[in-house]
C-alpha cells in the first residue's frame, strides 16, 4: 500500500531519498501535464518541470502543513508557468493569432480528436485554462484550486464552467458522437 | 419545457457537485428532455476526453524526467563527517605520518638517500595502503536533508 504524501515527506526529511522519488513518481505526470497546457510549449514545460521539482526538493522542509502538499506543489507549478507566460506573453499572443502555438504538432496527432481538444484548451483564456486543467485533469476541488491560484472558490467554479462551455461549443458535435 | 441551465444544473451534475435532491431533479429532467440529454452527453464526452487529452505523452514524460534526474544529481547530499570523527581522522592521519617519517628518517638524512631494501620496494600506492591500513574505520553519517 502506498504511503501518504506527508509520510513520504517525513521520510525524505529523515534522509530517505527514495521517498522523494516516490513523490516524484506520484506527481510527475500531473505536473508536466499542467505545465504543458499552461505554457503551450513542450520545451518550456520540461524546463519548468525541473524548476518545480528542484524547488520542492529544496523547500519541502519549509512546508508547514504537509497534508496540503499537493496544492502546494501545484501552486509552485502554476507560479512557474505564470512567470514563463508573462515573460513570453507577446510571443504567445502572436502564436495564438497564427494558430501555431508551441512546437509544431505531430502529423499523426493533428488528426486525432484528443490533439484538437488539447489545442482548444490551450486557446482558452489563461484563468479558464488553469482552472479547466486543475479541475478536469488534476481533479482538484474548487477550494484547492482557489488555494493554488490565489482566487476564490466561486471564481474558480465560474471560470471552470465558462471554460467547459467554450470547449463544448468548439467540440460538442464531435465529442458528442459515440466513440 | 424549461431546459436545464449549464452552470446551475448540467456541469454541476456531471462533476458530481449537486446535493441529492438537485441531482435527482436533473436526472429526471434528462430522462424527459432529449435536447438537454444531448447537451449533457456532449459535455460528458468532453469531460471524459480531457484527462487523456491533457496528459503528457510518454516520450515527453521520459525526457522531462531524465533532465530532472541530471539536475537533481548535484543536489544530493554527500556523506558528512561529524566533527568528532574528523578529529579522530586527523589524529590518525598525523600519527600515521609520524610513523612513516620515523621509518624513513634515518635514510632521508643520508645523501644520496638509500632506503632499506624493504622500503625501497614500496611504491606510492603501497605507501598509501600502509597509511590507510592504519587508519581507524570511521562511520560516515548521512546528512539530514532539508533539516
XYZ file of C-alpha atoms in Angstrom:
326
model
C 0.000 0.000 0.000
C 1.403 3.397 -0.937
C 2.262 5.917 1.725
C 0.639 9.314 2.099
C 2.369 12.444 0.858
C 3.155 13.516 4.397
C 4.749 10.161 5.222
C 6.961 10.395 2.159
C 7.914 13.957 3.064
C 8.813 12.933 6.603
C 10.923 10.040 5.297
C 12.649 12.305 2.775
C 13.485 14.803 5.501
C 14.987 11.979 7.528
C 17.359 11.394 4.616
C 15.468 8.757 2.650
C 15.976 9.838 -0.921
C 13.711 7.071 -2.214
C 10.798 8.830 -0.546
C 11.400 11.845 -2.753
C 11.381 9.560 -5.765
C 8.009 8.203 -4.685
C 6.605 11.728 -4.561
C 8.119 12.385 -7.954
C 6.540 9.244 -9.391
C 3.197 10.240 -7.948
C 3.156 13.789 -9.274
C 5.457 13.942 -12.282
C 2.750 13.322 -14.851
C 0.143 15.748 -13.467
C 2.765 18.448 -13.039
C 4.198 18.055 -16.535
C 0.686 17.919 -17.998
C -0.250 21.094 -16.174
C 2.918 22.873 -17.300
C 2.486 21.802 -20.906
C -1.068 23.066 -21.049
C -0.233 26.296 -19.298
C 2.918 27.181 -21.190
C 1.746 25.718 -24.503
C 5.367 24.857 -25.114
C 6.817 21.412 -24.547
C 10.403 22.550 -24.158
C 9.463 25.275 -21.704
C 7.300 22.824 -19.786
C 10.267 20.486 -19.371
C 12.435 23.363 -18.163
C 9.807 24.393 -15.647
C 9.256 20.773 -14.622
C 12.849 20.725 -13.424
C 12.431 24.055 -11.670
C 9.316 22.890 -9.871
C 10.801 19.681 -8.521
C 14.103 21.310 -7.619
C 12.096 23.834 -5.628
C 10.201 21.010 -3.960
C 13.482 19.237 -3.201
C 14.921 22.352 -1.573
C 11.841 23.827 0.080
C 9.619 20.973 1.172
C 11.130 21.202 4.655
C 9.529 24.633 4.993
C 6.045 23.300 4.189
C 4.137 23.622 7.435
C 1.020 21.604 6.629
C 2.268 18.546 4.802
C -1.270 17.317 4.158
C -1.506 20.261 1.704
C 1.499 19.074 -0.306
C -0.485 18.523 -3.497
C -1.931 22.028 -3.503
C 1.460 23.484 -2.562
C 3.080 21.613 -5.440
C 0.501 22.798 -7.968
C 0.811 26.335 -6.630
C 4.540 26.211 -7.356
C 3.859 24.817 -10.829
C 1.224 27.460 -11.577
C 3.542 30.198 -10.332
C 6.381 28.975 -12.537
C 4.104 28.692 -15.551
C 2.667 32.162 -14.991
C 6.146 33.653 -14.792
C 7.015 31.962 -18.046
C 3.742 33.031 -19.567
C 4.253 36.657 -18.582
C 7.779 36.638 -19.972
C 6.585 35.207 -23.254
C 3.177 36.794 -23.432
C 3.776 38.816 -26.540
C 5.303 35.877 -28.329
C 2.455 33.625 -27.213
C -0.164 36.119 -28.361
C 1.403 36.185 -31.777
C 1.418 32.417 -31.813
C -2.261 32.307 -30.923
C -3.013 34.675 -33.753
C -1.066 32.426 -36.080
C -2.749 29.302 -34.734
C 0.719 27.828 -34.350
C 1.221 27.557 -30.639
C 4.317 25.972 -29.213
C 6.030 23.369 -31.247
C 4.658 22.003 -34.471
C 2.190 19.255 -33.668
C 2.929 15.779 -34.810
C 1.291 14.995 -38.167
C -0.411 11.892 -36.864
C -1.503 13.635 -33.691
C -3.015 16.512 -35.683
C -5.764 14.224 -36.939
C -6.571 12.985 -33.509
C -9.553 14.388 -31.663
C -7.588 14.418 -28.429
C -4.935 16.606 -30.007
C -7.588 19.072 -31.097
C -9.146 19.092 -27.637
C -5.658 19.796 -26.303
C -5.207 22.657 -28.738
C -8.601 24.073 -27.804
C -7.699 24.016 -24.116
C -4.515 25.874 -24.937
C -6.560 28.573 -26.669
C -8.728 29.214 -23.609
C -8.086 32.433 -21.695
C -5.354 31.893 -19.117
C -7.514 31.676 -15.994
C -10.056 29.366 -17.643
C -7.252 27.172 -18.909
C -5.679 26.922 -15.462
C -8.951 26.008 -13.832
C -10.010 23.506 -16.501
C -6.659 21.727 -16.220
C -6.709 21.680 -12.433
C -10.335 20.562 -12.199
C -10.913 18.276 -15.193
C -7.420 16.804 -15.420
C -5.985 17.005 -11.917
C -9.268 16.553 -10.112
C -8.698 19.337 -7.614
C -11.693 20.706 -5.737
C -12.654 24.353 -6.213
C -11.274 25.076 -2.754
C -7.930 23.512 -3.676
C -7.873 25.365 -6.986
C -8.643 28.586 -5.167
C -5.689 27.987 -2.870
C -3.368 27.076 -5.735
C -4.336 30.044 -7.901
C -4.975 32.652 -5.234
C -8.619 33.215 -6.207
C -11.932 32.472 -4.534
C -13.582 29.087 -4.924
C -16.528 30.803 -6.626
C -14.215 32.445 -9.121
C -12.619 29.073 -9.810
C -16.010 27.485 -10.348
C -17.229 30.274 -12.656
C -14.070 30.095 -14.755
C -14.327 26.327 -14.961
C -17.890 26.478 -16.242
C -17.006 29.215 -18.728
C -14.071 27.182 -19.995
C -16.083 23.986 -20.303
C -18.881 25.722 -22.185
C -16.408 27.250 -24.593
C -14.775 23.875 -25.187
C -18.148 22.291 -25.664
C -19.060 24.907 -28.266
C -15.864 24.022 -30.130
C -16.120 20.276 -29.740
C -19.659 19.468 -28.772
C -20.701 17.810 -32.023
C -17.527 15.732 -32.247
C -17.151 14.693 -28.641
C -20.870 14.072 -28.507
C -20.594 11.309 -31.042
C -20.468 7.807 -29.627
C -16.891 6.512 -29.530
C -40.470 22.713 -21.088
C -37.725 24.792 -19.467
C -34.292 23.469 -20.305
C -31.577 22.874 -17.741
C -29.054 25.603 -17.119
C -25.454 24.517 -17.866
C -23.959 26.452 -14.940
C -26.568 25.619 -12.351
C -27.533 22.130 -13.461
C -25.580 20.349 -16.196
C -21.964 20.964 -15.273
C -22.510 20.525 -11.526
C -24.424 17.329 -12.353
C -21.585 15.978 -14.490
C -18.892 16.816 -11.958
C -20.875 15.429 -9.044
C -21.278 18.756 -7.303
C -25.033 18.619 -6.631
C -26.894 17.733 -3.484
C -29.009 14.581 -3.704
C -32.333 16.308 -4.340
C -30.932 18.542 -7.087
C -29.198 15.570 -8.628
C -32.458 13.623 -8.733
C -34.259 16.610 -10.289
C -31.640 16.936 -13.071
C -31.604 13.193 -13.714
C -35.402 13.164 -14.023
C -35.322 16.071 -16.479
C -32.647 14.385 -18.608
C -34.891 11.329 -18.948
C -37.665 13.526 -20.351
C -35.750 16.068 -22.452
C -33.762 14.851 -25.500
C -32.248 18.303 -26.039
C -30.761 18.524 -22.546
C -29.732 14.866 -22.748
C -27.764 15.605 -25.942
C -26.173 18.633 -24.315
C -25.192 16.548 -21.312
C -23.813 13.759 -23.485
C -21.602 16.223 -25.340
C -20.306 17.722 -22.103
C -19.718 14.274 -20.632
C -17.751 13.170 -23.684
C -15.658 16.299 -23.435
C -15.068 15.788 -19.715
C -14.030 12.195 -20.382
C -11.664 13.246 -23.172
C -9.946 15.969 -21.180
C -7.747 13.831 -18.883
C -6.447 11.862 -21.875
C -6.014 14.973 -23.974
C -4.141 16.836 -21.267
C -1.804 14.072 -20.124
C 1.779 14.409 -21.324
C 2.966 11.913 -23.914
C 5.266 9.146 -22.640
C 8.257 10.495 -24.557
C 7.760 13.971 -23.091
C 7.499 12.412 -19.647
C 10.675 10.401 -20.125
C 12.560 13.394 -21.454
C 11.461 15.660 -18.604
C 12.298 13.006 -16.025
C 15.767 12.417 -17.478
C 16.525 16.122 -17.374
C 15.302 16.359 -13.815
C 17.498 13.438 -12.758
C 20.520 15.242 -14.174
C 19.593 18.384 -12.267
C 19.000 16.528 -9.039
C 22.342 14.745 -9.067
C 24.365 17.721 -7.753
C 21.643 18.394 -5.170
C 22.082 15.091 -3.434
C 23.753 15.333 -0.066
C 27.278 13.987 0.212
C 28.131 11.976 3.318
C 29.295 14.335 6.022
C 31.855 13.501 8.669
C 30.983 14.603 12.184
C 33.431 16.896 13.935
C 34.327 14.207 16.498
C 35.106 11.770 13.704
C 37.017 14.450 11.853
C 39.190 14.902 14.962
C 39.861 11.153 15.132
C 40.620 11.046 11.412
C 43.018 13.986 11.622
C 44.788 12.487 14.650
C 45.127 9.119 12.978
C 46.488 10.688 9.812
C 49.051 12.641 11.799
C 50.045 9.504 13.711
C 50.446 7.531 10.508
C 52.508 10.334 9.008
C 54.709 10.377 12.107
C 55.273 6.610 11.838
C 56.207 6.982 8.216
C 58.648 9.786 8.976
C 60.245 7.711 11.728
C 60.636 4.804 9.360
C 62.156 6.915 6.624
C 64.119 9.425 8.696
C 67.487 7.627 9.001
C 67.625 7.412 5.262
C 66.285 10.865 4.478
C 69.278 12.438 6.217
C 71.734 10.489 4.100
C 72.969 11.677 0.767
C 72.261 10.105 -1.525
C 69.132 8.650 0.080
C 69.363 4.937 0.464
C 66.259 3.241 1.759
C 66.400 -0.270 3.141
C 65.555 -2.819 0.508
C 62.148 -3.482 2.105
C 61.141 0.181 1.854
C 62.736 0.760 -1.489
C 60.313 -1.738 -2.902
C 57.363 0.359 -1.732
C 55.828 2.466 -4.414
C 53.334 5.319 -3.850
C 50.353 3.000 -3.822
C 51.926 0.733 -1.275
C 52.734 3.679 0.977
C 49.181 4.907 0.694
C 47.919 1.450 1.580
C 50.317 1.361 4.516
C 48.827 4.582 5.881
C 45.241 3.755 5.107
C 45.511 0.313 6.718
C 46.432 2.004 9.953
C 43.542 4.429 9.937
C 40.518 3.507 12.046
C 37.361 2.647 10.175
C 35.140 5.690 10.648
C 31.371 5.586 10.433
C 30.087 8.026 7.828
C 26.986 9.871 8.906
C 24.336 10.807 6.363
C 23.470 14.439 6.319
C 19.894 15.320 7.188
C 18.475 16.931 4.103
C 16.283 19.950 4.394
C 16.517 19.995 8.172
